[in-house]
PDB file of C-alpha atoms in Angstrom:
ATOM      1  CA  MET M   1     -56.047 -34.002  67.611  1.00 46.00           C
ATOM      2  CA  SER M   2     -54.165 -32.146  65.362  1.00 47.00           C
ATOM      3  CA  THR M   3     -52.911 -34.050  62.612  1.00 51.00           C
ATOM      4  CA  THR M   4     -49.861 -33.197  60.389  1.00 51.00           C
ATOM      5  CA  THR M   5     -50.176 -34.456  57.262  1.00 53.00           C
ATOM      6  CA  LYS M   6     -46.459 -35.200  55.248  1.00 50.00           C
ATOM      7  CA  PRO M   7     -45.043 -32.670  52.631  1.00 51.00           C
ATOM      8  CA  ASP M   8     -45.378 -33.985  49.167  1.00 53.00           C
ATOM      9  CA  LEU M   9     -41.666 -33.579  47.787  1.00 48.00           C
ATOM     10  CA  ALA M  10     -42.213 -34.365  44.278  1.00 49.00           C
ATOM     11  CA  SER M  11     -44.253 -30.481  44.406  1.00 50.00           C
ATOM     12  CA  SER M  12     -41.004 -29.246  46.210  1.00 51.00           C
ATOM     13  CA  ALA M  13     -38.207 -31.216  44.238  1.00 50.00           C
ATOM     14  CA  PRO M  14     -36.652 -27.818  41.498  1.00 53.00           C
ATOM     15  CA  ALA M  15     -38.010 -28.860  38.241  1.00 52.00           C
ATOM     16  CA  LYS M  16     -35.893 -30.003  35.737  1.00 54.00           C
ATOM     17  CA  ALA M  17     -34.882 -27.293  32.968  1.00 53.00           C
ATOM     18  CA  SER M  18     -35.923 -28.539  29.455  1.00 53.00           C
ATOM     19  CA  PRO M  19     -33.749 -28.424  27.446  1.00 56.00           C
ATOM     20  CA  ALA M  20     -33.495 -25.381  24.076  1.00 52.00           C
ATOM     21  CA  LYS M  21     -34.963 -26.176  21.240  1.00 55.00           C
ATOM     22  CA  PRO M  22     -32.574 -25.525  18.135  1.00 53.00           C
ATOM     23  CA  ARG M  23     -34.216 -22.202  16.653  1.00 55.00           C
ATOM     24  CA  ARG M  24     -35.985 -21.997  13.776  1.00 54.00           C
ATOM     25  CA  GLY M  25     -36.334 -19.956  10.376  1.00 51.00           C
ATOM     26  CA  LEU M  26     -34.065 -18.231   8.616  1.00 53.00           C
ATOM     27  CA  ARG M  27     -32.358 -16.444  12.133  1.00 57.00           C
ATOM     28  CA  GLY M  28     -31.377 -19.698  13.218  1.00 57.00           C
ATOM     29  CA  SER M  29     -30.001 -21.092   9.923  1.00 72.00           C
ATOM     30  CA  SER M  30     -26.029 -20.719   9.829  1.00 79.00           C
ATOM     31  CA  THR M  31     -25.616 -20.001   5.980  1.00 82.00           C
ATOM     32  CA  PHE M  32     -28.748 -16.949   6.374  1.00 81.00           C
ATOM     33  CA  ASN M  33     -26.358 -14.948   8.787  1.00 84.00           C
ATOM     34  CA  PHE M  34     -23.430 -15.539   7.208  1.00 86.00           C
ATOM     35  CA  TRP M  35     -24.419 -14.401   3.640  1.00 87.00           C
ATOM     36  CA  LEU M  36     -26.499 -12.195   5.873  1.00 87.00           C
ATOM     37  CA  PHE M  37     -23.299 -10.374   7.035  1.00 89.00           C
ATOM     38  CA  THR M  38     -20.916 -11.450   3.692  1.00 91.00           C
ATOM     39  CA  GLY M  39     -22.998 -10.933   0.941  1.00 90.00           C
ATOM     40  CA  PRO M  40     -23.041  -6.635   0.978  1.00 92.00           C
ATOM     41  CA  PHE M  41     -19.517  -6.404   0.754  1.00 92.00           C
ATOM     42  CA  LEU M  42     -18.881 -10.093  -1.610  1.00 93.00           C
ATOM     43  CA  PHE M  43     -21.900  -7.467  -4.059  1.00 93.00           C
ATOM     44  CA  GLY M  44     -19.803  -4.670  -3.647  1.00 93.00           C
ATOM     45  CA  LEU M  45     -16.732  -6.192  -4.357  1.00 92.00           C
ATOM     46  CA  ALA M  46     -17.508  -7.805  -7.716  1.00 93.00           C
ATOM     47  CA  LEU M  47     -19.495  -4.498  -8.654  1.00 92.00           C
ATOM     48  CA  PHE M  48     -16.666  -2.092  -8.114  1.00 91.00           C
ATOM     49  CA  VAL M  49     -13.706  -4.789  -8.378  1.00 89.00           C
ATOM     50  CA  TYR M  50     -13.973  -7.840 -10.309  1.00 91.00           C
ATOM     51  CA  VAL M  51     -17.025  -5.845 -12.880  1.00 92.00           C
ATOM     52  CA  PRO M  52     -14.396  -3.646 -14.310  1.00 89.00           C
ATOM     53  CA  ILE M  53     -11.342  -6.316 -14.348  1.00 90.00           C
ATOM     54  CA  PHE M  54     -13.267  -8.405 -16.969  1.00 92.00           C
ATOM     55  CA  TRP M  55     -14.496  -5.486 -18.780  1.00 92.00           C
ATOM     56  CA  SER M  56     -11.214  -4.048 -18.815  1.00 91.00           C
ATOM     57  CA  ALA M  57      -9.978  -7.089 -20.931  1.00 92.00           C
ATOM     58  CA  TYR M  58     -12.616  -7.195 -22.721  1.00 93.00           C
ATOM     59  CA  LEU M  59     -12.177  -2.905 -24.185  1.00 92.00           C
ATOM     60  CA  SER M  60      -8.700  -3.139 -24.591  1.00 92.00           C
ATOM     61  CA  PHE M  61      -9.425  -6.258 -27.714  1.00 94.00           C
ATOM     62  CA  PHE M  62     -11.381  -4.261 -29.273  1.00 93.00           C
ATOM     63  CA  GLU M  63     -11.256  -0.423 -31.464  1.00 91.00           C
ATOM     64  CA  ALA M  64     -12.554   1.489 -28.317  1.00 88.00           C
ATOM     65  CA  ARG M  65     -12.493   5.275 -28.318  1.00 88.00           C
ATOM     66  CA  PHE M  66     -15.075   7.438 -26.348  1.00 86.00           C
ATOM     67  CA  THR M  67     -17.019   4.573 -26.215  1.00 84.00           C
ATOM     68  CA  VAL M  68     -16.920   1.820 -24.391  1.00 81.00           C
ATOM     69  CA  THR M  69     -19.359  -0.357 -25.573  1.00 83.00           C
ATOM     70  CA  PRO M  70     -16.971  -0.870 -28.729  1.00 85.00           C
ATOM     71  CA  ASP M  71     -18.165  -3.806 -32.174  1.00 79.00           C
ATOM     72  CA  THR M  72     -14.899  -3.259 -33.746  1.00 88.00           C
ATOM     73  CA  PHE M  73     -12.623  -6.423 -32.619  1.00 91.00           C
ATOM     74  CA  ILE M  74      -8.687  -5.743 -33.142  1.00 92.00           C
ATOM     75  CA  GLY M  75      -7.100  -8.336 -31.271  1.00 90.00           C
ATOM     76  CA  PHE M  76      -3.983  -8.062 -30.387  1.00 93.00           C
ATOM     77  CA  ASP M  77      -2.921  -4.395 -32.174  1.00 93.00           C
ATOM     78  CA  ASN M  78      -3.585  -2.089 -28.621  1.00 93.00           C
ATOM     79  CA  TYR M  79      -1.324  -3.879 -26.963  1.00 94.00           C
ATOM     80  CA  LYS M  80       1.214  -4.475 -30.004  1.00 94.00           C
ATOM     81  CA  TYR M  81       0.283  -0.280 -29.664  1.00 93.00           C
ATOM     82  CA  MET M  82       0.725   0.054 -25.969  1.00 92.00           C
ATOM     83  CA  LEU M  83       4.063  -1.732 -25.750  1.00 91.00           C
ATOM     84  CA  THR M  84       5.225   0.431 -28.909  1.00 91.00           C
ATOM     85  CA  ASN M  85       4.888   3.007 -27.150  1.00 90.00           C
ATOM     86  CA  ASP M  86       7.373   5.315 -25.938  1.00 88.00           C
ATOM     87  CA  ASP M  87       5.435   7.551 -23.885  1.00 87.00           C
ATOM     88  CA  PHE M  88       4.213   3.937 -21.611  1.00 89.00           C
ATOM     89  CA  VAL M  89       7.342   2.450 -22.177  1.00 89.00           C
ATOM     90  CA  GLY M  90       8.729   5.719 -20.697  1.00 87.00           C
ATOM     91  CA  SER M  91       6.336   5.614 -18.172  1.00 87.00           C
ATOM     92  CA  LEU M  92       7.923   1.991 -16.410  1.00 85.00           C
ATOM     93  CA  GLY M  93      11.395   3.481 -17.437  1.00 83.00           C
ATOM     94  CA  THR M  94       9.790   6.666 -14.442  1.00 83.00           C
ATOM     95  CA  PHE M  95       8.778   4.130 -12.236  1.00 83.00           C
ATOM     96  CA  THR M  96      11.943   1.881 -12.202  1.00 84.00           C
ATOM     97  CA  VAL M  97      13.800   4.721 -10.620  1.00 84.00           C
ATOM     98  CA  PHE M  98      10.540   6.172  -8.072  1.00 87.00           C
ATOM     99  CA  ALA M  99      10.913   2.708  -6.747  1.00 87.00           C
ATOM    100  CA  ALA M 100      14.570   2.541  -6.454  1.00 86.00           C
ATOM    101  CA  PHE M 101      13.833   5.880  -4.738  1.00 88.00           C
ATOM    102  CA  ILE M 102      10.340   4.901  -2.399  1.00 92.00           C
ATOM    103  CA  VAL M 103      11.003   1.077  -1.510  1.00 91.00           C
ATOM    104  CA  PRO M 104      14.265   1.415   0.000  1.00 92.00           C
ATOM    105  CA  THR M 105      13.576   4.026   1.966  1.00 94.00           C
ATOM    106  CA  THR M 106      10.562   3.460   3.079  1.00 94.00           C
ATOM    107  CA  TRP M 107      11.528   0.353   3.746  1.00 94.00           C
ATOM    108  CA  ALA M 108      14.578   1.970   6.004  1.00 94.00           C
ATOM    109  CA  LEU M 109      12.791   4.842   7.786  1.00 94.00           C
ATOM    110  CA  SER M 110      10.097   2.812   9.192  1.00 95.00           C
ATOM    111  CA  LEU M 111      12.393  -0.199  10.409  1.00 94.00           C
ATOM    112  CA  GLY M 112      14.726   2.548  11.800  1.00 93.00           C
ATOM    113  CA  LEU M 113      11.169   4.030  14.391  1.00 93.00           C
ATOM    114  CA  ALA M 114       9.789   0.542  15.025  1.00 93.00           C
ATOM    115  CA  LEU M 115      13.331   0.217  16.410  1.00 92.00           C
ATOM    116  CA  LEU M 116      13.584   3.174  17.944  1.00 92.00           C
ATOM    117  CA  VAL M 117       9.589   3.126  20.003  1.00 91.00           C
ATOM    118  CA  ASN M 118       9.630  -0.963  21.367  1.00 89.00           C
ATOM    119  CA  ARG M 119      13.598   0.802  22.650  1.00 87.00           C
ATOM    120  CA  LEU M 120      11.747   3.769  24.732  1.00 85.00           C
ATOM    121  CA  ARG M 121      10.044   2.375  28.486  1.00 81.00           C
ATOM    122  CA  PHE M 122       7.343   5.475  28.048  1.00 84.00           C
ATOM    123  CA  MET M 123       4.803   6.990  26.286  1.00 84.00           C
ATOM    124  CA  ARG M 124       5.277   3.869  23.596  1.00 84.00           C
ATOM    125  CA  ALA M 125       2.041   4.649  22.582  1.00 86.00           C
ATOM    126  CA  PHE M 126       2.025   8.249  21.526  1.00 89.00           C
ATOM    127  CA  PHE M 127       4.482   7.928  20.290  1.00 88.00           C
ATOM    128  CA  ARG M 128       3.413   5.192  18.438  1.00 88.00           C
ATOM    129  CA  SER M 129      -0.060   7.149  17.020  1.00 89.00           C
ATOM    130  CA  VAL M 130       1.867  10.080  16.388  1.00 90.00           C
ATOM    131  CA  PHE M 131       4.334   8.512  13.555  1.00 91.00           C
ATOM    132  CA  PHE M 132       1.377   6.052  12.834  1.00 91.00           C
ATOM    133  CA  LEU M 133      -1.109   9.516  12.357  1.00 91.00           C
ATOM    134  CA  PRO M 134      -0.262  10.597   8.213  1.00 91.00           C
ATOM    135  CA  THR M 135      -1.190   7.736   7.224  1.00 90.00           C
ATOM    136  CA  ALA M 136      -4.643   8.759   8.000  1.00 89.00           C
ATOM    137  CA  CYS M 137      -3.483  11.467   5.546  1.00 90.00           C
ATOM    138  CA  SER M 138      -5.185  12.129   1.874  1.00 89.00           C
ATOM    139  CA  TYR M 139      -2.447  11.666  -1.015  1.00 90.00           C
ATOM    140  CA  VAL M 140      -4.780  14.036  -3.244  1.00 90.00           C
ATOM    141  CA  ALA M 141      -4.146  17.094   0.760  1.00 91.00           C
ATOM    142  CA  ALA M 142      -0.206  16.454   1.243  1.00 92.00           C
ATOM    143  CA  SER M 143       0.441  17.121  -2.131  1.00 91.00           C
ATOM    144  CA  LEU M 144      -1.153  19.982  -2.035  1.00 90.00           C
ATOM    145  CA  ILE M 145       0.639  21.512   0.904  1.00 91.00           C
ATOM    146  CA  TRP M 146       4.378  19.585  -0.480  1.00 92.00           C
ATOM    147  CA  LYS M 147       3.898  21.264  -3.272  1.00 89.00           C
ATOM    148  CA  MET M 148       1.822  25.194  -2.317  1.00 89.00           C
ATOM    149  CA  SER M 149       4.008  25.364   1.588  1.00 88.00           C
ATOM    150  CA  ILE M 150       7.225  22.686   1.385  1.00 90.00           C
ATOM    151  CA  PHE M 151       8.419  22.885  -2.138  1.00 89.00           C
ATOM    152  CA  SER M 152       6.285  25.747  -3.856  1.00 83.00           C
ATOM    153  CA  GLY M 153       9.238  26.878  -5.075  1.00 75.00           C
ATOM    154  CA  VAL M 154       9.600  30.506  -4.152  1.00 77.00           C
ATOM    155  CA  ARG M 155      11.718  32.051  -1.585  1.00 77.00           C
ATOM    156  CA  PHE M 156       9.052  32.419   0.683  1.00 78.00           C
ATOM    157  CA  GLY M 157       8.272  28.024   0.780  1.00 83.00           C
ATOM    158  CA  LEU M 158       9.868  26.504   3.718  1.00 89.00           C
ATOM    159  CA  MET M 159      12.261  24.744   1.810  1.00 90.00           C
ATOM    160  CA  ASN M 160      13.962  27.310  -0.367  1.00 89.00           C
ATOM    161  CA  THR M 161      13.814  29.685   3.259  1.00 89.00           C
ATOM    162  CA  VAL M 162      15.806  27.280   4.976  1.00 90.00           C
ATOM    163  CA  LEU M 163      18.244  27.167   2.531  1.00 89.00           C
ATOM    164  CA  GLY M 164      18.154  30.908   2.298  1.00 88.00           C
ATOM    165  CA  TRP M 165      19.680  30.572   5.508  1.00 90.00           C
ATOM    166  CA  PHE M 166      22.579  28.587   4.529  1.00 88.00           C
ATOM    167  CA  GLY M 167      22.800  31.250   1.884  1.00 86.00           C
ATOM    168  CA  ILE M 168      21.323  29.096  -1.409  1.00 85.00           C
ATOM    169  CA  GLU M 169      19.275  30.577  -4.575  1.00 85.00           C
ATOM    170  CA  ASN M 170      15.891  29.858  -4.886  1.00 84.00           C
ATOM    171  CA  ILE M 171      15.175  26.255  -6.125  1.00 85.00           C
ATOM    172  CA  ALA M 172      12.466  25.665  -9.291  1.00 83.00           C
ATOM    173  CA  TRP M 173      12.017  21.606  -7.231  1.00 86.00           C
ATOM    174  CA  LEU M 174       9.132  21.158  -9.969  1.00 82.00           C
ATOM    175  CA  ALA M 175       8.822  23.719 -12.624  1.00 75.00           C
ATOM    176  CA  ASP M 176      12.214  21.956 -14.491  1.00 66.00           C
ATOM    177  CA  PRO M 177      12.833  18.683 -15.293  1.00 64.00           C
ATOM    178  CA  ASN M 178      16.646  19.424 -15.214  1.00 59.00           C
ATOM    179  CA  PRO M 179      17.823  18.862 -13.040  1.00 66.00           C
ATOM    180  CA  PRO M 180      15.025  16.446 -11.753  1.00 79.00           C
ATOM    181  CA  TRP M 181      15.079  17.920  -8.135  1.00 85.00           C
ATOM    182  CA  TYR M 182      10.860  16.360  -8.040  1.00 85.00           C
ATOM    183  CA  TRP M 183      11.196  13.573  -6.932  1.00 87.00           C
ATOM    184  CA  LEU M 184      12.811  15.252  -3.645  1.00 89.00           C
ATOM    185  CA  VAL M 185       9.366  16.287  -3.873  1.00 90.00           C
ATOM    186  CA  ILE M 186       7.446  12.576  -4.899  1.00 90.00           C
ATOM    187  CA  VAL M 187       9.456  11.118  -2.688  1.00 91.00           C
ATOM    188  CA  THR M 188       9.486  13.011   0.711  1.00 92.00           C
ATOM    189  CA  ALA M 189       5.695  12.702   0.275  1.00 92.00           C
ATOM    190  CA  ARG M 190       5.985   9.265   0.196  1.00 92.00           C
ATOM    191  CA  LEU M 191       7.978   9.210   2.582  1.00 93.00           C
ATOM    192  CA  TRP M 192       5.846  10.934   5.372  1.00 93.00           C
ATOM    193  CA  LEU M 193       2.939   9.261   4.155  1.00 93.00           C
ATOM    194  CA  GLN M 194       2.642   5.324   4.404  1.00 93.00           C
ATOM    195  CA  ALA M 195       6.838   4.710   6.608  1.00 93.00           C
ATOM    196  CA  GLY M 196       3.635   5.069  10.066  1.00 92.00           C
ATOM    197  CA  PHE M 197       1.599   1.428   8.784  1.00 94.00           C
ATOM    198  CA  PHE M 198       4.590   0.000   7.636  1.00 95.00           C
ATOM    199  CA  MET M 199       6.613   0.892  10.942  1.00 94.00           C
ATOM    200  CA  ILE M 200       3.238  -0.878  12.731  1.00 93.00           C
ATOM    201  CA  LEU M 201       4.452  -3.690  11.139  1.00 93.00           C
ATOM    202  CA  PHE M 202       8.277  -3.857  12.061  1.00 94.00           C
ATOM    203  CA  LEU M 203       6.924  -2.658  15.799  1.00 93.00           C
ATOM    204  CA  ALA M 204       3.713  -5.912  15.809  1.00 92.00           C
ATOM    205  CA  ALA M 205       7.030  -8.143  14.323  1.00 92.00           C
ATOM    206  CA  LEU M 206       9.530  -7.031  16.971  1.00 91.00           C
ATOM    207  CA  GLN M 207       6.932  -7.114  19.897  1.00 90.00           C
ATOM    208  CA  ASN M 208       7.052 -10.688  18.631  1.00 90.00           C
ATOM    209  CA  ILE M 209      10.117 -11.996  19.080  1.00 89.00           C
ATOM    210  CA  PRO M 210      11.369 -13.644  22.034  1.00 88.00           C
ATOM    211  CA  ALA M 211      13.522 -12.329  24.846  1.00 85.00           C
ATOM    212  CA  GLU M 212      15.008 -15.455  25.668  1.00 87.00           C
ATOM    213  CA  LEU M 213      16.979 -15.260  22.047  1.00 86.00           C
ATOM    214  CA  TYR M 214      18.750 -12.140  22.921  1.00 83.00           C
ATOM    215  CA  GLU M 215      19.275 -13.291  27.365  1.00 84.00           C
ATOM    216  CA  ALA M 216      21.166 -16.928  25.452  1.00 85.00           C
ATOM    217  CA  ALA M 217      23.197 -13.847  22.480  1.00 81.00           C
ATOM    218  CA  ALA M 218      24.028 -11.824  26.239  1.00 82.00           C
ATOM    219  CA  ILE M 219      25.693 -15.230  27.643  1.00 83.00           C
ATOM    220  CA  ASP M 220      27.489 -15.601  24.387  1.00 79.00           C
ATOM    221  CA  GLY M 221      29.414 -12.791  24.307  1.00 78.00           C
ATOM    222  CA  ALA M 222      27.576 -10.709  21.811  1.00 76.00           C
ATOM    223  CA  LYS M 223      27.292  -6.910  22.047  1.00 78.00           C
ATOM    224  CA  PRO M 224      23.817  -5.389  21.710  1.00 79.00           C
ATOM    225  CA  GLY M 225      23.750  -3.090  19.072  1.00 79.00           C
ATOM    226  CA  TRP M 226      24.884  -4.152  15.660  1.00 82.00           C
ATOM    227  CA  GLN M 227      26.005  -7.326  16.630  1.00 82.00           C
ATOM    228  CA  THR M 228      22.584  -8.008  18.474  1.00 85.00           C
ATOM    229  CA  PHE M 229      20.774  -6.462  15.235  1.00 86.00           C
ATOM    230  CA  ARG M 230      22.024  -8.202  12.246  1.00 85.00           C
ATOM    231  CA  TYR M 231      22.374 -11.917  14.066  1.00 85.00           C
ATOM    232  CA  ILE M 232      19.365 -11.864  15.759  1.00 86.00           C
ATOM    233  CA  THR M 233      16.470  -9.409  15.252  1.00 88.00           C
ATOM    234  CA  LEU M 234      17.486  -8.504  11.486  1.00 89.00           C
ATOM    235  CA  PRO M 235      16.557 -12.949  10.772  1.00 89.00           C
ATOM    236  CA  GLN M 236      13.737 -12.794  12.172  1.00 90.00           C
ATOM    237  CA  LEU M 237      12.153 -10.676  10.866  1.00 91.00           C
ATOM    238  CA  ARG M 238      12.031 -11.680   7.621  1.00 89.00           C
ATOM    239  CA  ALA M 239       9.277 -12.705   6.943  1.00 88.00           C
ATOM    240  CA  THR M 240       8.014  -9.524   7.797  1.00 91.00           C
ATOM    241  CA  SER M 241      10.479  -7.430   5.397  1.00 91.00           C
ATOM    242  CA  THR M 242      10.081  -9.622   2.966  1.00 88.00           C
ATOM    243  CA  ALA M 243       5.895  -8.739   2.826  1.00 89.00           C
ATOM    244  CA  VAL M 244       5.835  -5.435   3.127  1.00 92.00           C
ATOM    245  CA  ILE M 245       9.078  -4.801   0.820  1.00 90.00           C
ATOM    246  CA  LEU M 246       5.708  -6.169  -2.245  1.00 88.00           C
ATOM    247  CA  LEU M 247       3.216  -3.626  -0.755  1.00 91.00           C
ATOM    248  CA  LEU M 248       5.609  -1.325  -0.800  1.00 92.00           C
ATOM    249  CA  LEU M 249       6.403  -2.060  -4.672  1.00 88.00           C
ATOM    250  CA  ILE M 250       2.712  -3.074  -5.862  1.00 86.00           C
ATOM    251  CA  ALA M 251       2.503   0.667  -3.285  1.00 89.00           C
ATOM    252  CA  ALA M 252       4.728   1.977  -6.426  1.00 87.00           C
ATOM    253  CA  TYR M 253       3.671   0.612  -9.152  1.00 83.00           C
ATOM    254  CA  GLN M 254       0.374   2.144  -7.961  1.00 84.00           C
ATOM    255  CA  ALA M 255       1.355   5.728  -7.172  1.00 87.00           C
ATOM    256  CA  PHE M 256      -0.605   8.208  -8.765  1.00 89.00           C
ATOM    257  CA  ASP M 257      -2.021  11.024  -6.701  1.00 88.00           C
ATOM    258  CA  GLU M 258       1.071  12.461  -5.983  1.00 87.00           C
ATOM    259  CA  PHE M 259       2.162  12.508  -9.727  1.00 88.00           C
ATOM    260  CA  PHE M 260      -1.140  14.184 -10.472  1.00 88.00           C
ATOM    261  CA  ASN M 261      -0.850  16.663  -8.497  1.00 87.00           C
ATOM    262  CA  LEU M 262       2.940  17.905  -8.312  1.00 86.00           C
ATOM    263  CA  LEU M 263       3.666  17.557 -11.961  1.00 83.00           C
ATOM    264  CA  SER M 264      -0.036  18.929 -13.030  1.00 73.00           C
ATOM    265  CA  LYS M 265       0.217  17.765 -16.980  1.00 67.00           C
ATOM    266  CA  THR M 266       3.646  18.042 -17.747  1.00 70.00           C
ATOM    267  CA  THR M 267       4.388  14.993 -20.013  1.00 69.00           C
ATOM    268  CA  TRP M 268       7.856  14.128 -18.018  1.00 72.00           C
ATOM    269  CA  GLY M 269       7.923  11.987 -14.347  1.00 75.00           C
ATOM    270  CA  ARG M 270       4.099  10.199 -15.535  1.00 82.00           C
ATOM    271  CA  PRO M 271       4.094   6.712 -13.497  1.00 85.00           C
ATOM    272  CA  PRO M 272       1.753   4.125 -16.077  1.00 88.00           C
ATOM    273  CA  LEU M 273      -0.877   4.551 -13.878  1.00 88.00           C
ATOM    274  CA  VAL M 274      -1.165   9.109 -14.831  1.00 88.00           C
ATOM    275  CA  GLU M 275      -0.482   7.200 -19.022  1.00 88.00           C
ATOM    276  CA  LEU M 276      -3.087   5.229 -18.976  1.00 89.00           C
ATOM    277  CA  TYR M 277      -5.236   7.585 -17.682  1.00 89.00           C
ATOM    278  CA  TYR M 278      -4.137  10.815 -19.941  1.00 88.00           C
ATOM    279  CA  LYS M 279      -4.825   8.000 -22.598  1.00 87.00           C
ATOM    280  CA  ALA M 280      -7.998   6.710 -21.973  1.00 86.00           C
ATOM    281  CA  LEU M 281      -9.787   9.802 -20.428  1.00 84.00           C
ATOM    282  CA  GLY M 282      -7.426  12.172 -22.307  1.00 80.00           C
ATOM    283  CA  GLU M 283      -8.221  14.344 -25.296  1.00 80.00           C
ATOM    284  CA  SER M 284      -8.139  10.969 -27.547  1.00 80.00           C
ATOM    285  CA  GLN M 285     -10.265   8.824 -25.186  1.00 86.00           C
ATOM    286  CA  ASP M 286      -9.041   5.656 -25.988  1.00 90.00           C
ATOM    287  CA  TYR M 287     -10.355   2.807 -23.655  1.00 91.00           C
ATOM    288  CA  GLY M 288      -9.113   0.296 -25.634  1.00 92.00           C
ATOM    289  CA  ALA M 289      -5.721   1.362 -25.425  1.00 92.00           C
ATOM    290  CA  GLY M 290      -5.628   2.696 -22.392  1.00 91.00           C
ATOM    291  CA  SER M 291      -7.159  -0.577 -20.685  1.00 93.00           C
ATOM    292  CA  ALA M 292      -4.259  -2.616 -22.621  1.00 93.00           C
ATOM    293  CA  GLY M 293      -2.208  -0.547 -20.708  1.00 92.00           C
ATOM    294  CA  ALA M 294      -3.780  -1.604 -18.140  1.00 91.00           C
ATOM    295  CA  MET M 295      -3.642  -5.236 -18.507  1.00 93.00           C
ATOM    296  CA  ILE M 296      -0.312  -4.930 -19.306  1.00 92.00           C
ATOM    297  CA  LEU M 297       0.524  -3.349 -16.168  1.00 89.00           C
ATOM    298  CA  THR M 298      -1.270  -5.547 -14.098  1.00 88.00           C
ATOM    299  CA  VAL M 299       0.306  -9.266 -16.143  1.00 90.00           C
ATOM    300  CA  LEU M 300       3.720  -6.037 -15.486  1.00 87.00           C
ATOM    301  CA  ILE M 301       2.432  -6.519 -11.422  1.00 85.00           C
ATOM    302  CA  CYS M 302       2.080 -10.181 -10.710  1.00 86.00           C
ATOM    303  CA  VAL M 303       5.429 -10.977 -12.097  1.00 87.00           C
ATOM    304  CA  VAL M 304       7.812  -9.385 -10.090  1.00 83.00           C
ATOM    305  CA  THR M 305       5.215 -10.328  -7.354  1.00 80.00           C
ATOM    306  CA  LEU M 306       5.524 -13.564  -7.575  1.00 83.00           C
ATOM    307  CA  PHE M 307       9.665 -13.178  -8.671  1.00 83.00           C
ATOM    308  CA  GLN M 308      10.485 -11.611  -5.260  1.00 78.00           C
ATOM    309  CA  GLY M 309       8.136 -13.532  -3.111  1.00 74.00           C
ATOM    310  CA  LYS M 310       9.773 -15.552  -4.534  1.00 78.00           C
ATOM    311  CA  LEU M 311      13.572 -13.999  -4.383  1.00 78.00           C
ATOM    312  CA  LEU M 312      13.225 -13.726  -1.409  1.00 72.00           C
ATOM    313  CA  GLY M 313      11.279 -16.826   0.125  1.00 67.00           C
ATOM    314  CA  PHE M 314       8.027 -15.445   1.127  1.00 61.00           C
ATOM    315  CA  GLY M 315       5.448 -17.993   2.115  1.00 56.00           C
ATOM    316  CA  ARG M 316       8.667 -20.461   2.962  1.00 58.00           C
ATOM    317  CA  GLY M 317       7.859 -22.458   5.865  1.00 51.00           C
ATOM    318  CA  GLU M 318       9.991 -22.607   8.843  1.00 48.00           C
ATOM    319  CA  GLU M 319      11.813 -26.052   7.917  1.00 39.00           C
ATOM    320  CA  SER M 320      13.144 -25.000   4.881  1.00 44.00           C
ATOM    321  CA  LYS M 321      15.177 -21.968   6.189  1.00 46.00           C
TER     322      LYS M 321
END
């Protein structure tokens, strides 16, 4: 007589998954992971940015010629010297002229390129990449191309060749500061280098404008073109425009490569950073005066940036507009 055995339901039931045990040790510590990824960056930032800033502030109060470890405290004498130095004050005037040229022209060109690219229905990514590509180029390389090929000052240079077609004599673009043709060389070089970057910022802002605003404007009778741009597009780009202008102004203060490579060792047309470079690393190697000038320039950048941000409403909330 055969007997059947009753199946064991308990053994056939799927076993319950045991809860995952939290990781222990260093790999399970969020604090350890945070410092693992951010520690090298913070160390490099402190070593190459903050330490030089504090050391420069320290040197500005000492007589530091041909040494970075001075022992003669002179107080604010370096600051008095730099504020009464004609070369340094003149470099601030050079910056003012440079900023008056480069800030509005770059703003207008980058915004115009963004409007054109935004209206494209095909190959938008291609043109966006083409206009952005010069941003990856070195300022030194671009300056040498502008100096040796385009504005070389000889009749075989590109600009003089084009002008020769219209019967215009050769122009020494970088040799004679009177008239100051070098401004055209410097401004065009920087326009080519940085307009693509700010175009990307404007393009991102344009793509975030709600389409309903343009539809409502069309229903209200607004004509496409200047009216739509003036009353809808431009107000919606206020925050981006303010940020772009602030970035352009700071970049103008920090101009160095194109002036140093295009104007070589001339005594005219020097912006503040080039003047400080020759002051600290030139024949006198006055690190104290150079550091004082750097501190003055830093304070000036902060004051102008905060004033312009306040004037243009940077960081202002939507409710206060």
